[in-house]
XYZ file of C-alpha atoms in Angstrom:
339
model
C -30.130 42.747 -19.991
C -27.980 39.657 -20.505
C -29.006 39.193 -24.144
C -29.954 41.583 -26.904
C -32.943 40.820 -29.155
C -30.568 39.635 -31.885
C -29.047 37.103 -29.485
C -25.774 38.929 -28.906
C -24.408 39.468 -25.411
C -25.541 42.767 -23.951
C -23.300 45.301 -22.285
C -22.510 48.994 -21.879
C -19.424 51.097 -21.276
C -20.039 50.589 -17.569
C -20.718 46.828 -17.836
C -18.125 45.341 -20.148
C -18.161 41.857 -18.561
C -21.310 39.938 -19.363
C -21.959 37.330 -16.653
C -23.326 34.775 -19.135
C -20.368 35.286 -21.429
C -17.924 34.852 -18.557
C -19.620 31.642 -17.384
C -20.563 29.923 -20.653
C -18.566 31.488 -23.485
C -15.098 31.913 -21.972
C -13.563 28.603 -23.050
C -13.140 25.372 -21.130
C -10.761 23.561 -18.837
C -10.332 19.792 -18.673
C -7.945 17.442 -16.897
C -6.808 14.112 -18.257
C -5.397 11.823 -15.612
C -4.192 8.333 -16.449
C -3.012 5.926 -13.790
C -1.972 2.345 -14.379
C -0.815 -0.211 -11.818
C -0.019 -3.876 -12.112
C 1.462 -6.235 -9.510
C 2.594 -9.766 -10.169
C 3.633 -12.178 -7.443
C 4.689 -15.776 -7.985
C 5.667 -18.127 -5.181
C 6.909 -21.684 -5.432
C 6.955 -24.263 -2.663
C 10.226 -26.178 -2.977
C 9.548 -28.898 -0.418
C 10.519 -31.374 -3.129
C 14.113 -30.191 -2.776
C 14.071 -29.849 0.992
C 11.210 -29.277 3.399
C 10.612 -25.624 4.280
C 12.278 -24.154 1.182
C 10.414 -21.643 -0.999
C 11.112 -19.050 -3.700
C 9.253 -15.923 -4.774
C 9.414 -13.477 -7.694
C 7.642 -10.122 -7.629
C 7.196 -7.434 -10.255
C 5.309 -4.152 -10.094
C 4.781 -1.459 -12.706
C 3.282 1.947 -12.038
C 2.604 4.738 -14.529
C 0.984 8.105 -13.935
C 0.263 10.919 -16.369
C -1.498 14.226 -15.752
C -2.416 16.493 -18.658
C -4.317 19.726 -18.049
C -6.033 21.477 -20.956
C -6.880 25.159 -20.447
C -8.334 26.999 -23.480
C -9.619 30.516 -22.966
C -11.432 33.137 -25.040
C -13.358 36.379 -24.516
C -16.618 37.407 -26.191
C -17.494 41.035 -27.065
C -20.589 42.745 -25.701
C -22.966 45.071 -27.604
C -25.281 47.868 -26.546
C -28.606 48.165 -28.388
C -29.635 51.669 -29.457
C -32.860 52.785 -31.141
C -32.995 56.142 -32.999
C -35.996 58.443 -33.457
C -36.949 56.649 -36.673
C -37.166 53.366 -34.831
C -34.027 51.918 -36.399
C -32.086 49.512 -34.139
C -28.281 49.371 -34.092
C -25.839 47.403 -31.938
C -22.637 49.120 -30.865
C -19.732 47.053 -29.550
C -18.445 48.114 -26.169
C -14.965 47.290 -24.917
C -12.601 44.857 -26.580
C -13.583 42.977 -29.747
C -13.004 39.647 -28.011
C -10.222 37.151 -28.498
C -10.305 33.783 -30.251
C -9.799 30.650 -28.224
C -6.168 30.133 -27.285
C -4.666 26.894 -28.579
C -2.662 26.361 -25.376
C -3.145 23.200 -23.391
C -2.604 19.517 -23.843
C 0.879 19.659 -22.364
C 1.797 16.920 -19.935
C 2.149 18.436 -16.490
C 3.389 15.339 -14.687
C 4.594 11.940 -15.871
C 6.004 9.328 -13.485
C 6.853 5.663 -13.962
C 8.241 3.024 -11.665
C 9.362 -0.498 -12.458
C 10.089 -2.634 -9.398
C 11.367 -6.203 -9.422
C 12.551 -8.558 -6.728
C 13.444 -12.182 -6.194
C 13.617 -13.947 -2.854
C 14.392 -17.382 -1.526
C 13.479 -18.479 1.983
C 13.675 -21.389 4.358
C 11.529 -22.148 7.412
C 12.062 -25.318 9.402
C 11.759 -26.683 12.872
C 13.977 -29.468 14.211
C 12.717 -30.592 17.593
C 13.510 -27.764 19.992
C 15.262 -25.752 17.279
C 13.571 -23.329 14.891
C 15.382 -21.859 11.882
C 14.263 -19.405 9.217
C 16.308 -17.646 6.544
C 15.619 -15.156 3.767
C 17.747 -13.864 0.897
C 16.251 -11.021 -1.109
C 17.366 -8.944 -4.125
C 15.499 -5.999 -5.624
C 15.755 -3.202 -8.174
C 13.560 -0.112 -8.376
C 13.780 2.089 -11.473
C 12.108 5.495 -11.174
C 11.464 8.113 -13.849
C 10.027 11.458 -12.717
C 8.837 13.828 -15.445
C 11.733 14.429 -17.850
C 14.515 13.706 -15.350
C 17.008 10.970 -16.049
C 16.018 7.549 -14.638
C 17.180 6.658 -11.143
C 17.870 3.151 -9.883
C 17.815 1.758 -6.360
C 19.102 -1.763 -5.989
C 20.275 -4.029 -3.255
C 20.566 -7.419 -1.628
C 19.376 -8.165 1.880
C 19.237 -11.217 4.053
C 18.128 -12.426 7.438
C 18.581 -15.582 9.445
C 16.678 -16.319 12.651
C 17.175 -19.051 15.225
C 15.231 -19.941 18.347
C 15.534 -22.677 20.936
C 12.172 -23.754 22.363
C 10.886 -20.241 21.598
C 12.922 -19.100 24.610
C 16.254 -17.985 23.193
C 16.007 -15.889 20.045
C 18.702 -14.650 17.648
C 18.303 -12.596 14.462
C 21.132 -11.700 12.083
C 20.402 -9.397 9.158
C 22.186 -7.340 6.525
C 21.472 -5.009 3.634
C 23.841 -4.221 0.786
C 22.305 -1.326 -1.136
C 23.338 0.953 -3.962
C 22.079 4.120 -5.627
C 23.370 6.272 -8.470
C 23.545 9.413 -6.327
C 27.045 8.471 -5.187
C 30.299 7.986 -7.110
C 31.085 4.402 -8.093
C 33.586 3.992 -5.245
C 30.973 5.011 -2.655
C 27.806 3.785 -4.330
C 27.122 0.673 -2.256
C 26.806 0.416 1.497
C 26.730 -2.581 3.840
C 24.311 -2.333 6.764
C 24.348 -5.252 9.227
C 22.199 -5.781 12.334
C 21.769 -8.266 15.183
C 18.841 -8.905 17.491
C 18.672 -11.013 20.669
C 15.667 -12.060 22.736
C 15.010 -14.078 25.886
C 11.435 -15.220 26.485
C 11.619 -15.849 30.225
C 7.963 -16.862 30.464
C 8.755 -20.042 28.513
C 11.108 -21.319 31.212
C 9.878 -24.313 33.225
C 10.254 -22.523 36.528
C 7.830 -19.843 35.265
C 5.030 -22.218 34.264
C 3.485 -22.163 37.739
C 2.801 -18.423 37.452
C -0.508 -18.798 35.616
C -1.348 -15.100 35.504
C 1.848 -14.294 33.582
C 1.507 -14.814 29.843
C 4.602 -13.077 28.528
C 7.888 -11.869 29.952
C 10.511 -11.136 27.338
C 13.661 -9.040 27.196
C 15.188 -8.095 23.880
C 17.991 -6.032 22.414
C 19.088 -5.018 18.929
C 22.016 -3.204 17.380
C 22.490 -2.288 13.749
C 23.703 0.129 11.117
C 21.349 1.958 8.734
C 21.962 4.269 5.783
C 20.169 7.201 4.182
C 20.680 8.354 0.585
C 19.912 12.053 0.955
C 22.499 13.448 -1.464
C 21.288 15.233 -4.571
C 21.901 13.747 -7.971
C 25.308 14.165 -9.634
C 26.672 16.328 -6.826
C 29.909 14.302 -7.075
C 30.671 15.507 -10.631
C 32.577 18.747 -11.277
C 31.722 20.838 -14.342
C 33.214 23.845 -16.065
C 30.927 26.262 -17.888
C 31.621 29.467 -19.764
C 28.714 31.913 -19.836
C 28.783 35.421 -18.343
C 32.028 34.299 -16.727
C 33.637 30.989 -15.861
C 31.633 28.724 -13.590
C 32.917 25.679 -11.787
C 31.008 23.179 -9.682
C 28.336 20.522 -9.511
C 25.265 20.651 -11.795
C 22.232 22.572 -10.544
C 19.896 19.616 -10.965
C 19.247 16.230 -12.489
C 18.027 17.723 -15.751
C 19.793 21.073 -15.980
C 22.664 22.535 -17.957
C 23.524 25.014 -15.193
C 26.363 24.896 -12.700
C 26.013 25.761 -9.018
C 29.377 27.482 -8.494
C 29.789 25.077 -5.551
C 32.521 22.475 -6.043
C 31.396 18.870 -6.153
C 31.890 16.499 -3.245
C 33.666 13.740 -5.119
C 33.443 11.385 -2.120
C 29.835 11.967 -1.089
C 28.361 8.851 0.471
C 25.609 7.477 2.705
C 24.468 9.187 5.857
C 24.673 6.522 8.556
C 23.272 5.700 11.959
C 24.254 3.170 14.612
C 21.049 2.181 16.376
C 20.815 0.411 19.731
C 17.588 -0.650 21.386
C 16.782 -2.686 24.501
C 13.237 -3.536 25.505
C 10.955 -5.411 27.875
C 7.541 -6.949 27.082
C 5.105 -8.140 29.750
C 1.575 -9.535 29.372
C -0.703 -10.746 32.186
C -4.318 -11.815 32.872
C -4.745 -13.861 29.677
C -3.037 -11.129 27.647
C -5.636 -8.545 28.641
C -3.056 -6.226 30.153
C 0.318 -5.710 28.475
C 3.248 -3.370 28.960
C 6.268 -2.562 26.805
C 9.276 -0.441 27.620
C 12.116 0.525 25.267
C 15.333 2.435 25.631
C 17.046 3.566 22.441
C 20.241 5.315 21.487
C 20.960 6.440 17.939
C 24.327 7.731 16.801
C 23.964 9.538 13.447
C 27.181 10.317 11.591
C 28.409 11.178 8.100
C 25.440 13.548 7.881
C 25.581 15.942 4.941
C 26.026 19.527 6.121
C 27.605 22.612 4.608
C 30.545 23.993 6.641
C 30.252 27.564 7.828
C 32.683 30.272 6.858
C 34.981 29.997 3.901
C 37.843 31.840 2.363
C 38.182 34.409 -0.392
C 41.180 32.365 -1.539
C 38.886 29.349 -1.957
C 36.597 31.518 -4.081
C 33.349 29.605 -3.579
C 31.004 28.148 -0.986
C 31.746 24.741 0.440
C 29.705 21.775 -0.821
C 27.711 19.470 1.431
C 30.178 17.198 3.216
C 29.687 14.000 5.229
C 30.834 15.591 8.507
C 27.663 15.933 10.610
C 27.093 14.091 13.898
C 23.898 13.872 15.979
C 23.262 11.694 19.036
C 19.732 10.904 20.144
C 18.532 8.769 23.010
C 15.308 8.271 24.894
C 12.721 5.878 26.262
C 9.268 4.800 25.138
C 6.528 3.134 27.163
C 3.254 1.548 26.107
C 0.426 0.225 28.283
C -2.413 -1.686 26.623
C -5.631 -3.178 27.928
C -7.932 -5.238 25.729
C -10.969 -7.364 26.584
C -14.209 -8.645 25.157
C -17.562 -8.218 26.905
C -20.575 -10.039 25.519
C-alpha cells in the first residue's frame, strides 16, 4: 500500500522508496527570473538652424537575474505489523528521513547593460547633388555575474555624396576602444570607402525600357575584432606552491596562468575589398547580383608553437596570425504578383 491506516507512508525492507513520498513530500524547486528592459530615444529636427540637420539621443538599460531555489528532503516509510493479540505496530524501514535542506535562493546569473549614444546627422539635396552625413558616439557598459564591468566605446562617422543618383561616394570611419587592451593599444581607427556608378540613370540608357537597374560598386575598408581575453596584458607574480609568473587566469580570479602577458596585445584586423554588380529588368521582377570579395586578416591572436626550456613557460597569444580569404557570391531573384 501507499499509505498505512495511521496516514504514514507505507514501505518494507524491499520497498524503501514510497512513490507518493518521492513525488509529493520530497521538497520543491522554484525558479525566479527577473528581466527588465527600457529603451529611450529622443530625436530633434534642427531645420531651424539649417535645413536637413537633426540630432538624436538614445539610452537603453537591460537587467537580468536568475535565482533557482532547490530545497530537498526525504520522508521515512513504515511497515504495519499486527501480532496475534491484534495489536498494531508500525516499524520504520530504511533511513529516518532528512529535514528540508536550507540551500537555494542563490543568484545563478546576473547581467546588466547600460548603453548610451548620441548622434547628429545631416541630409540635404542641392539640385543634382545629394549629401548626407552622420556623426555618432556610443558607450556600452556590461556587467556579467560578479565579473568586473567592461566598457565598449567609440566614435563613428559617415558622409555620402551622390550626383543625380548616378555617381555615389561613401566615406566612413570608426574609432573604437575597449578595456581588453593596454592604454597604448586600446583604441583603433577603422576607415572605409565605397564607390558606386548607377549606369541605368545615364541619359543614353533611358531608351532601354526593360532595364530598371544597372549598377557597379566597390568598397574597401579596415575592420577590427576585440577577441583578446581580459587583462592578458598585465603580468603578475604569485607565491603559492612555487613562484608563478604570468597573466591572470580570468577577469575575476586570483590565479596566474604561468603564461607571460602580451603587453602589446591589440585588435585583430582585416582589410576587406568588395566589388559588385546589380542588375534588375522587367519592372524589377528579375534581378541579379554578383560580388567578388577579398579579405586579408592580420594581427590575429595565435599561440606560437614550440618554445624553449630556457624560456621556462608557454608563449602567450601574439598578434602574428595571417589569413587570406577570397571568393564570389551570386544571387538571382524573381518576384511578381498574380491576382
